[in-house]
CSV table of C-alpha atoms and ligand atoms in Angstrom, one decimal:
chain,number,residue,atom,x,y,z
D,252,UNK,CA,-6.1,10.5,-29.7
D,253,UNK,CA,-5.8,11.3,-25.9
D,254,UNK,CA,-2.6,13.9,-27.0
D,255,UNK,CA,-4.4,16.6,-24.6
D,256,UNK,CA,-4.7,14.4,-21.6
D,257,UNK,CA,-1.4,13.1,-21.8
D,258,UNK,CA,0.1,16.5,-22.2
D,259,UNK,CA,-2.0,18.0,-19.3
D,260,UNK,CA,-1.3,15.5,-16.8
D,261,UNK,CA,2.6,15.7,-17.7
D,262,UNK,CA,2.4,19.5,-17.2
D,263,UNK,CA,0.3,19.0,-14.1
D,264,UNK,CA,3.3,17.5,-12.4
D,265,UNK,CA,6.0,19.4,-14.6
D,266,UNK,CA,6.6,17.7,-17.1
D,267,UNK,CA,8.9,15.1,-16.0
D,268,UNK,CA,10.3,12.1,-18.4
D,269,UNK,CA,7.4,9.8,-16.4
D,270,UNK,CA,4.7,10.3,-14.3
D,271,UNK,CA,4.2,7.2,-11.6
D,272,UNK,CA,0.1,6.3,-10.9
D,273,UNK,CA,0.8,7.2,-7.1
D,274,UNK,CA,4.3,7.7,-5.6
D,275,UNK,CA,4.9,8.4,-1.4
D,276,UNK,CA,5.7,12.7,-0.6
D,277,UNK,CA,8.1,12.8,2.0
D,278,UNK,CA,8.2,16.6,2.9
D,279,UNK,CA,7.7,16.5,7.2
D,280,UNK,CA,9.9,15.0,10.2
D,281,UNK,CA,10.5,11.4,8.3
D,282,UNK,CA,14.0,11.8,8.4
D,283,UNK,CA,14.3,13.0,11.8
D,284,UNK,CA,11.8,10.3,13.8
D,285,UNK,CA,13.1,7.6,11.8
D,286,UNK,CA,16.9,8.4,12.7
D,287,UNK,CA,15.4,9.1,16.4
D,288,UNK,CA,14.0,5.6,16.0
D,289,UNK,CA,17.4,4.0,14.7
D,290,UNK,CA,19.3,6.2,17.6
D,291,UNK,CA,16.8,4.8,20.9
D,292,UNK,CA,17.6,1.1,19.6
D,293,UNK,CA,13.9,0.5,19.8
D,294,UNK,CA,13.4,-0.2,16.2
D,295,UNK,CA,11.3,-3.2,16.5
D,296,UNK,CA,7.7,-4.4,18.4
D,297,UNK,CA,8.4,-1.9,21.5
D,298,UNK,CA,8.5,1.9,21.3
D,299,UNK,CA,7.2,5.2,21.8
D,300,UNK,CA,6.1,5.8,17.7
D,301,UNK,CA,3.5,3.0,18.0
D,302,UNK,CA,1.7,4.5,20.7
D,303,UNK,CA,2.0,8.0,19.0
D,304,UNK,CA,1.2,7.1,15.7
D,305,UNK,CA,-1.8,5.1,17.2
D,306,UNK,CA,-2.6,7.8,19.4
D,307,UNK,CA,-2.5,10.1,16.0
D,308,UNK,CA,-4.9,7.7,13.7
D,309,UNK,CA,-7.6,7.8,17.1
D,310,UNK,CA,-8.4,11.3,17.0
D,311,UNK,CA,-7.8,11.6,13.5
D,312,UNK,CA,-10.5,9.1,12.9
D,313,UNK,CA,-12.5,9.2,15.9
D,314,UNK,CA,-12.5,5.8,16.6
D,315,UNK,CA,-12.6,4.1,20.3
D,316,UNK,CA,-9.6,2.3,19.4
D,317,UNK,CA,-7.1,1.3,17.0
D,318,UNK,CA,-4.2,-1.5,16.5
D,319,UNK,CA,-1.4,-0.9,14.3
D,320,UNK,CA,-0.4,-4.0,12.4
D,321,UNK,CA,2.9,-5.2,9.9
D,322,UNK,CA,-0.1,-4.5,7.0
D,323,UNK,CA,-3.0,-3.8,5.9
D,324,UNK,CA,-4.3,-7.8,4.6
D,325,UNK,CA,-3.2,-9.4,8.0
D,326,UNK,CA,-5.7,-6.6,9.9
D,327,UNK,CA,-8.2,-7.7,7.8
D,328,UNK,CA,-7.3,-11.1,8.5
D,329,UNK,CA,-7.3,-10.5,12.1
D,330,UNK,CA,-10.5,-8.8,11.8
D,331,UNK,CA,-12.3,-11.3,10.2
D,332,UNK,CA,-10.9,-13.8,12.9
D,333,UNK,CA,-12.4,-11.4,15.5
D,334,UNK,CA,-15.9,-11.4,14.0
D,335,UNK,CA,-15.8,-15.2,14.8
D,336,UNK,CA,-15.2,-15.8,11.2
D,337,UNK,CA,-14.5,-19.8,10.8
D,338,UNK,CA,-13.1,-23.0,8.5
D,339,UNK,CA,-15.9,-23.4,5.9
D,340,UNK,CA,-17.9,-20.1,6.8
D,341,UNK,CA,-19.0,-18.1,3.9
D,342,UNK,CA,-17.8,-14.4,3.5
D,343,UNK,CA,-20.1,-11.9,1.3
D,344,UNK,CA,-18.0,-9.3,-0.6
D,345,UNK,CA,-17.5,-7.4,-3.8
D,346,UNK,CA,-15.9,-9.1,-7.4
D,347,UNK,CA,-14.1,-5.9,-8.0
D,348,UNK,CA,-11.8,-5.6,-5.5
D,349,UNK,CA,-8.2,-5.8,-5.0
D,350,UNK,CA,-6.9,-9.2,-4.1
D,351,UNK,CA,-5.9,-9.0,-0.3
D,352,UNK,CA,-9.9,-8.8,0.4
D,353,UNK,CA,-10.1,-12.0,-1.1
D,354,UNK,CA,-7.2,-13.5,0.4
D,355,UNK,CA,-7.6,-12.7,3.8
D,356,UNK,CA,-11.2,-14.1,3.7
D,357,UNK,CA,-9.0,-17.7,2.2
D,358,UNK,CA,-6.9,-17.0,5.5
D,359,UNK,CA,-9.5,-17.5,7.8
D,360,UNK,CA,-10.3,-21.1,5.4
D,361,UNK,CA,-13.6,-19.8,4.8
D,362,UNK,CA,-15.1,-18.5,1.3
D,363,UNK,CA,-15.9,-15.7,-0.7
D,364,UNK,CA,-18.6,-14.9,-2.0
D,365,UNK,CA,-18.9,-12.6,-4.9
D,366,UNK,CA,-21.3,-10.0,-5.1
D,367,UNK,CA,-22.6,-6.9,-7.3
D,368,UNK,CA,-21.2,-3.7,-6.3
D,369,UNK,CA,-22.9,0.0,-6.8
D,370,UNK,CA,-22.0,1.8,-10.2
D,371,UNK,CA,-21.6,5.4,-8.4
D,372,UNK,CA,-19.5,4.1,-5.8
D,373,UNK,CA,-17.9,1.4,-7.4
D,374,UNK,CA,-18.0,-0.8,-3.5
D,375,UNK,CA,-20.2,-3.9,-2.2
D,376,UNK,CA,-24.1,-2.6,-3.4
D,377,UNK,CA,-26.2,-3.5,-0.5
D,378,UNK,CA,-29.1,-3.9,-2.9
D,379,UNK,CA,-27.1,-7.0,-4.7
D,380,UNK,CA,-26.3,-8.2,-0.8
D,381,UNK,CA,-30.5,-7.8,0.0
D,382,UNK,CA,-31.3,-10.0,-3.3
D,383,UNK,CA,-28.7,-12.5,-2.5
D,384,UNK,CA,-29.9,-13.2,1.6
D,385,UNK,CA,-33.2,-12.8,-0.1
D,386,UNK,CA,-32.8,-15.9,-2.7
D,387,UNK,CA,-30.2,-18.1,-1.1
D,388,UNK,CA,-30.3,-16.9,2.6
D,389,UNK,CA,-32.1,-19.5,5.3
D,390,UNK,CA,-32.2,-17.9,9.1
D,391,UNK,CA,-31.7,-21.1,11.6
D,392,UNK,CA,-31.2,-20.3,15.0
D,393,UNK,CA,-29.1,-17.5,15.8
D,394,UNK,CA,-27.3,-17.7,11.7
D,395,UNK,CA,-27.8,-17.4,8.6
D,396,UNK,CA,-27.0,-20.5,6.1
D,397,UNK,CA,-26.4,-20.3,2.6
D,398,UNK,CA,-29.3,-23.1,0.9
D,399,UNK,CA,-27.2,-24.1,-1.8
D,400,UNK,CA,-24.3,-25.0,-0.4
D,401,UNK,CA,-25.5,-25.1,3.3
D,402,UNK,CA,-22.3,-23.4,4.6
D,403,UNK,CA,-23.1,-20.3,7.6
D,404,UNK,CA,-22.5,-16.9,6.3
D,405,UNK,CA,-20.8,-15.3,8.9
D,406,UNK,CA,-19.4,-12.0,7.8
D,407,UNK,CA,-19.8,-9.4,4.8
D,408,UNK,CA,-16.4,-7.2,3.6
D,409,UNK,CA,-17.5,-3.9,2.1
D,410,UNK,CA,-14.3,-2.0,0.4
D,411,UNK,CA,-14.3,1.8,-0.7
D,412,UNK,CA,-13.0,2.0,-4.0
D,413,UNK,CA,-10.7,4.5,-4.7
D,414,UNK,CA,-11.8,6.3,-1.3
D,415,UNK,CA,-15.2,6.7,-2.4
D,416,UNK,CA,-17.6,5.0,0.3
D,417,UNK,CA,-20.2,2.5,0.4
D,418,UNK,CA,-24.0,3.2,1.5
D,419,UNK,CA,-22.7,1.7,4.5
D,420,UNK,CA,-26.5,2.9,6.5
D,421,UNK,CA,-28.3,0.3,4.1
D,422,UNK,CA,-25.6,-2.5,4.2
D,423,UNK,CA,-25.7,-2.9,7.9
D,424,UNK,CA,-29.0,-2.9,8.1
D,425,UNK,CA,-29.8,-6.1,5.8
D,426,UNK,CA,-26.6,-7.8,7.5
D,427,UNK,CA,-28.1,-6.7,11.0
D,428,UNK,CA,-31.4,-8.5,9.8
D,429,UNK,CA,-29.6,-11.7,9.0
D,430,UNK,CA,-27.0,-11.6,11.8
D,431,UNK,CA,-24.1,-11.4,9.6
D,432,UNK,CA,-20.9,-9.2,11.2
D,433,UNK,CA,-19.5,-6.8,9.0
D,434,UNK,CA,-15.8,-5.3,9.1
D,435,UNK,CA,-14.7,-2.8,6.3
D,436,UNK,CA,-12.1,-2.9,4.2
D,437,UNK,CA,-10.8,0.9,4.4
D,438,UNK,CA,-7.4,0.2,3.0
D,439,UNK,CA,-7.8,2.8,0.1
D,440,UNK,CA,-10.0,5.3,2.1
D,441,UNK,CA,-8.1,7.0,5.1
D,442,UNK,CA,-9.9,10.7,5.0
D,443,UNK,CA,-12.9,9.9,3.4
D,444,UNK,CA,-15.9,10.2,5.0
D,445,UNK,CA,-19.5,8.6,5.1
D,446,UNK,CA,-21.9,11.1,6.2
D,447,UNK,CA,-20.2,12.9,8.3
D,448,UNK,CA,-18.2,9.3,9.9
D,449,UNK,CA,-14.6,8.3,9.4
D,450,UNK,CA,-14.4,5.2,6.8
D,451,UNK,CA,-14.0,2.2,8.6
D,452,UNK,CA,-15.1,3.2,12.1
D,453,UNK,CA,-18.8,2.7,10.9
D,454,UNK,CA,-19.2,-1.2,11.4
D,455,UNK,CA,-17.6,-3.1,14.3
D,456,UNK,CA,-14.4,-3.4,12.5
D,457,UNK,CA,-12.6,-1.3,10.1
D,458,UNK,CA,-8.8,-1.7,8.4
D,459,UNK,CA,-6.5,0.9,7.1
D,460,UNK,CA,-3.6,0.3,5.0
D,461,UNK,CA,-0.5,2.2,5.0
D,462,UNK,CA,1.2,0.7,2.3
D,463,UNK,CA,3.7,2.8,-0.3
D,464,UNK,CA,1.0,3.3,-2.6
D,465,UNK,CA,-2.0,4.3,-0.5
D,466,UNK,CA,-2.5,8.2,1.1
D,467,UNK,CA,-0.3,7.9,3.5
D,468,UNK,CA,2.8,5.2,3.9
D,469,UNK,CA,4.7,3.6,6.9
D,470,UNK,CA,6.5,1.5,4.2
D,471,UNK,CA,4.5,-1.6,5.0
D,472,UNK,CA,1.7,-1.4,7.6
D,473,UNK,CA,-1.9,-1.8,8.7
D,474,UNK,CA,-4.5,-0.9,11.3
D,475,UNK,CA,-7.3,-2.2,12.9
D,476,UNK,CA,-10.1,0.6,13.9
D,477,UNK,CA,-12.5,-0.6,16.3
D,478,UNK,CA,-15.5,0.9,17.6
D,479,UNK,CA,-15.6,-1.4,21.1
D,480,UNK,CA,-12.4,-0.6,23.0
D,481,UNK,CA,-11.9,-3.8,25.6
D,482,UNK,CA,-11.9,-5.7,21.9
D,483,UNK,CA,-9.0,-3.8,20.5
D,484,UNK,CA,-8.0,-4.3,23.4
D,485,UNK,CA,-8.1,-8.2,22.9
D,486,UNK,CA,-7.0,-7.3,19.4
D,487,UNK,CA,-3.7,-6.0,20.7
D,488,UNK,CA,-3.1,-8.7,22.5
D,489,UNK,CA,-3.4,-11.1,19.9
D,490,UNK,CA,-1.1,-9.1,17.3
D,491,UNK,CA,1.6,-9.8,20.1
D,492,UNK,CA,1.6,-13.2,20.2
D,493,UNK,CA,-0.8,-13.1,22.8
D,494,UNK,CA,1.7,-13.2,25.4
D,495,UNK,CA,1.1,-12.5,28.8
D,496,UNK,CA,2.7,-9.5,30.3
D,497,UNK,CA,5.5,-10.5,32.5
D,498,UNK,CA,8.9,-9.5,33.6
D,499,UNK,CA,10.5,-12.8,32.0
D,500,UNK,CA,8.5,-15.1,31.1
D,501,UNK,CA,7.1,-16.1,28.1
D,502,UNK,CA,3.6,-17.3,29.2
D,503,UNK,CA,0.8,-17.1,25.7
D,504,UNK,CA,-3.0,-18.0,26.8
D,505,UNK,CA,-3.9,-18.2,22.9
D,506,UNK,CA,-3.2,-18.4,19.6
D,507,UNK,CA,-1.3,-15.1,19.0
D,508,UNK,CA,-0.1,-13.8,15.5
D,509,UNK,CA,3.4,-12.0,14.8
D,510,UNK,CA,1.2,-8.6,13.6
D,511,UNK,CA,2.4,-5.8,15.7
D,512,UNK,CA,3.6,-2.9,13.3
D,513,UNK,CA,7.3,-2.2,14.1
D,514,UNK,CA,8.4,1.0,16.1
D,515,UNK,CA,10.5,2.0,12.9
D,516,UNK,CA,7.8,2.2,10.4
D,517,UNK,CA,5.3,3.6,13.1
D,518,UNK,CA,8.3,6.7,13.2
D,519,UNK,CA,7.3,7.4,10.1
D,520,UNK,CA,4.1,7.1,10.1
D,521,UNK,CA,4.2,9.9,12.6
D,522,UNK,CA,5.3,11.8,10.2
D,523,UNK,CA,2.7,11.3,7.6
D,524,UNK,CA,-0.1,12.0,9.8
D,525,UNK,CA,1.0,15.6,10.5
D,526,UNK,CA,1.0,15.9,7.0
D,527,UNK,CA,-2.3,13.7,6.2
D,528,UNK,CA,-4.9,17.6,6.1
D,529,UNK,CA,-2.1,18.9,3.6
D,530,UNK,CA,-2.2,15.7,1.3
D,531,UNK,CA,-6.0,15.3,1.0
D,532,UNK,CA,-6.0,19.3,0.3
D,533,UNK,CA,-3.3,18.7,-2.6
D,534,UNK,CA,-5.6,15.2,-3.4
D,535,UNK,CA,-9.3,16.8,-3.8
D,536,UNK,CA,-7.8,19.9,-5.5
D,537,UNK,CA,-6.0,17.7,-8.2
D,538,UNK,CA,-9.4,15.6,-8.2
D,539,UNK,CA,-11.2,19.1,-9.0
D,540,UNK,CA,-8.5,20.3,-11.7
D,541,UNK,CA,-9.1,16.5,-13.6
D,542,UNK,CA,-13.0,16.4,-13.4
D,543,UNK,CA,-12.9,20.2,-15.3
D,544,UNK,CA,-10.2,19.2,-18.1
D,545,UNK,CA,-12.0,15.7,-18.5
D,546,UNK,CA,-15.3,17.1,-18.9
D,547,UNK,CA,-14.0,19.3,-22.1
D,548,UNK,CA,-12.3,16.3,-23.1
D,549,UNK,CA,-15.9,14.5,-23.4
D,550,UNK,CA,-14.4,11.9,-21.1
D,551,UNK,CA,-16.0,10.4,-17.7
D,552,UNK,CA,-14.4,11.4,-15.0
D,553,UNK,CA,-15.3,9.4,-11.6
D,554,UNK,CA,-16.7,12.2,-8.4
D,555,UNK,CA,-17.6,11.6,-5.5
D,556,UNK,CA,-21.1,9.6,-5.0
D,557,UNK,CA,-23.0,12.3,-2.4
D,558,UNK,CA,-23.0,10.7,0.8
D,559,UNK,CA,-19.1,10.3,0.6
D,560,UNK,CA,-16.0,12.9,1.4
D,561,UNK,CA,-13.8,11.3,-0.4
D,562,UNK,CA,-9.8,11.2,-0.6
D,563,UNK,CA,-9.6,10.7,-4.5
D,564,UNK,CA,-6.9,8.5,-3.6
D,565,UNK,CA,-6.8,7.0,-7.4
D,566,UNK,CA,-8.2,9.4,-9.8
D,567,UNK,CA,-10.4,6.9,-12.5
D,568,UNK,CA,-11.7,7.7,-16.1
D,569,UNK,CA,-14.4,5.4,-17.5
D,570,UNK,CA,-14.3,4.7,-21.4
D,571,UNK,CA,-16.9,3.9,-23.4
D,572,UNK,CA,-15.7,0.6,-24.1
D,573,UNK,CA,-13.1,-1.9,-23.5
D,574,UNK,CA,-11.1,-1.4,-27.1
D,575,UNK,CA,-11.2,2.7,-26.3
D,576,UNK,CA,-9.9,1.5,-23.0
D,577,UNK,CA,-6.9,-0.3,-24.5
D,578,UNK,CA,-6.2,2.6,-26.7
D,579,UNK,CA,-6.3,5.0,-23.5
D,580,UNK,CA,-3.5,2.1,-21.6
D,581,UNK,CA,-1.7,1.7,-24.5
D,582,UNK,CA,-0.8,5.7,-25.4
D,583,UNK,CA,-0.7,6.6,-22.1
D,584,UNK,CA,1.6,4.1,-21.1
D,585,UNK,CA,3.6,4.3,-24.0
D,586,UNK,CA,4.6,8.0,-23.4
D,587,UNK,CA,5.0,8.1,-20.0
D,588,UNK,CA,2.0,8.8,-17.8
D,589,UNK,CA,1.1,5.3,-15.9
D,590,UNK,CA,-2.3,4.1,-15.8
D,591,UNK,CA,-3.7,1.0,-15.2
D,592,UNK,CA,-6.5,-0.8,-15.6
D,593,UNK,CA,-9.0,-1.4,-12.2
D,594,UNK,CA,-9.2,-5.1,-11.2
D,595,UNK,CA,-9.7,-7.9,-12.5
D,596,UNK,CA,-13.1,-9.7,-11.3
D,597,UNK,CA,-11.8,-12.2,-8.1
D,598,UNK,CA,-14.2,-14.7,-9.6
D,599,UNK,CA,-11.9,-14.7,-13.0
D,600,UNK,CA,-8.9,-16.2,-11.0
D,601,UNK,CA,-7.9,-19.5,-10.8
D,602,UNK,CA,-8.6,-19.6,-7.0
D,603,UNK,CA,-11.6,-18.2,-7.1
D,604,UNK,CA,-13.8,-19.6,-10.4
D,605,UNK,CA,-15.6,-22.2,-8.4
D,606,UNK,CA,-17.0,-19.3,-6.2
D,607,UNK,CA,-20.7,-18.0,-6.0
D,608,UNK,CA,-21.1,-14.7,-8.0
D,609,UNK,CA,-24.3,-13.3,-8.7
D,610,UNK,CA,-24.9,-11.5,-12.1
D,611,UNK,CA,-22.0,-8.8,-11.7
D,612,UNK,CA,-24.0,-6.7,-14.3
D,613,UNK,CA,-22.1,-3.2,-12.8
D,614,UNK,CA,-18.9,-5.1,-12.0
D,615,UNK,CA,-18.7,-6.2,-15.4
D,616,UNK,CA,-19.3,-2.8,-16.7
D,617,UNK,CA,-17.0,-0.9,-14.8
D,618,UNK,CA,-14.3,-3.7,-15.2
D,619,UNK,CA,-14.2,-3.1,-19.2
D,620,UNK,CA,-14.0,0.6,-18.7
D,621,UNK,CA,-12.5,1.8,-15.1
D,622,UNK,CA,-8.7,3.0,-15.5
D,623,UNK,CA,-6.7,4.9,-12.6
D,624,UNK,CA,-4.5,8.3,-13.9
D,625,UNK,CA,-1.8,9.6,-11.9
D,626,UNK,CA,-2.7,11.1,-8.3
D,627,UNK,CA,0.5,11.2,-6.2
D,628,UNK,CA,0.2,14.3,-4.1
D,629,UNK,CA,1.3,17.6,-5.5
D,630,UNK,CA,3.6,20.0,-3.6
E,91,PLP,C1,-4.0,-1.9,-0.2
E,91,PLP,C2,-5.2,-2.7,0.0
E,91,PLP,C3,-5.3,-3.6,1.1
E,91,PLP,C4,-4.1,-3.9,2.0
E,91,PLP,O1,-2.9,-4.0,1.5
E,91,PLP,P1,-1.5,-4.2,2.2
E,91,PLP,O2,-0.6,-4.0,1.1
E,91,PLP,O3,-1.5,-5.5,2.8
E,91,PLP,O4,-1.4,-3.1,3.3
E,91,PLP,C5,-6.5,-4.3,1.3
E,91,PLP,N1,-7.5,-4.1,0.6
E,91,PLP,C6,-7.5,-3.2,-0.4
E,91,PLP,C7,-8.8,-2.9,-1.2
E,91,PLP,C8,-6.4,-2.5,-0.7
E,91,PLP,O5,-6.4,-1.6,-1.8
């Protein structure tokens, strides 16, 4: 069983011994900026490729402004902090997600809570977010508290799975109608769109992540997207240590964070944008190519939901069942073609079992069935 798919997606990349889930292209100006970056000396917090690579990820996104940071869970952190995010406020978000969503909300010392997310998209279902507020949500004063455990719920973390996004329009309006902030965790959708809008420039706050696995790769690295300038602005400023700008003294008026991307990895970042249009080309046309094999295969291939451009930056398959999907790892794995499971629920690990869920009827689902196929860009 699964003999065809292995073979086609070993010939899809020519047939190599192994085929990795999602390896970085280097095919532009890496080598050159970075050794410019090693030859100006200014390898570290100061530098021209910041500002460029910023400058880059702006119009590329059409966002106000944007803050590159060391990675893509401290920007969330940051962002989260931003929103006014405190110790022992609550944080709604989805189950099925990867870890640094979760971790970044334990950053702030607040607390997760786990909610439903779509089946099409696979992200935070605003319907499951509406039935939560609904049942457990108490409006007093300008918050909303949680009446079972009487904490504030201060902010909501949407993340588009696989590049494919959320119905962002409905979730900010229920979190508008119970003054809740929400910041997007883009990390896994740079060039995917939401009707028409970048990913992550839709609510105040949005994160990228540029880490070796994701579209695009500075190595490490993170950004902020914000939508209100003077507060990127403040956002800046705080990945810098918040220090004061002065000729020799080290003067801080708050408390800053060590976040500011390094000039090195923005040099190649630089890079990767100018080749960002060719890699989501390569990306949606090996997405195409997979959804016709895997609908002669009699096997569920994951599209795009229709309000989303997405950058099918992990290809998924859905099984019938979780043994089938065992069988898929196992054969796959076993001759060389990677492919991995999608997450584990966050309320299944140790640090998070004491968590509110709600039902988790689609993340449950999807969790027993979801695996990710090779989609490392084709040149
Ligand atoms: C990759 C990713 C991040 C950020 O990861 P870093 O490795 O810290 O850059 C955050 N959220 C999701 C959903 C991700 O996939």
């Amino acid at each position: 069983m699964f003999d065809a798919t292995i073979d086609y997606i070993k010939e899809l990349y020519g047939n190599p011994a192994f085929v990795g889930l999602h390896e970085p292209r280097f095919a532009g100006n890496e080598k050159q900026y970075v050794a410019d970056c090693i030859d100006s000396t200014f390898v570290s917090s100061v530098g021209k490729y910041v500002d460029r690579f910023e400058q880059m990820v702006e119009e590329f996104t059409g966002c106000a402004k944007v803050v590159a940071c060391v990675n893509g869970t401290n920007s969330l952190h940051l962002a989260l902090t931003l929103v006014g995010v405190e110790q022992d406020d609550e944080v709604l978000t989805q189950a099925l997600t990867f870890i640094a969503t979760a971790n970044a909300i334990s950053y702030c010392v607040a607390i997760p809570i786990f909610l439903d997310v779509d089946k099409d998209t696979m992200g935070l279902s605003p319907d499951a977010v509406r039935a939560f507020l609904e049942k457990n949500g108490e409006k007093r004063g300008e918050f909303t508290y949680n009446k079972t455990t009487g904490r504030r719920i201060k902010a909501c973390v949407p993340m588009h799975t696989f590049g494919h996004a959320v119905r962002m329009d409905e979730l900010i309006d229920v979190c508008a109608e119970y003054n809740i902030s929400v910041v997007e965790d883009a990390a896994e959708s740079l060039g995917s769109y939401y009707k028409g809008k970048h990913t992550g420039t839709i609510a105040e706050i949005g994160i990228l992540s540029f880490n070796g696995n994701k579209t695009i790769t500075t190595g490490g690295g993170g950004m902020l997207l914000f939508k209100d300038k003077a507060l990127g602005m403040h956002a800046k400023h705080l990945t810098t240590q918040a220090k004061l700008p002065h000729r020799w003294e080290f003067a801080h008026d708050e408390i800053g964070y060590n976040y500011r991307m390094p000039n090195l990895n923005a040099a190649l970042g630089c890079a990767q944008m100018e080749q960002l249009p060719l890699f989501l080309e390569k990306k949606k046309e090996l997405a195409q190519l997979y959804r016709l094999f895997f609908e002669k295969q009699n096997i569920q291939f994951v599209t795009a939901p229709e309000h989303s451009d997405s950058n099918y930056w992990l290809n998924a398959v859905i099984l019938n069942d979780i043994k089938e999907r065992d069988a898929f790892l196992a054969v796959t794995n076993d001759n060389g073609v990677m492919t991995r499971p999608i997450w584990r629920l966050m309320n299944r690990l140790p640090m998070f079992t004491r968590c509110q869920t709600d039902d988790l009827v689609n993340s449950i689902w999807l969790e027993e069935r979801v695996v990710n196929i090779p989609s490392s860009v084709r040149l």
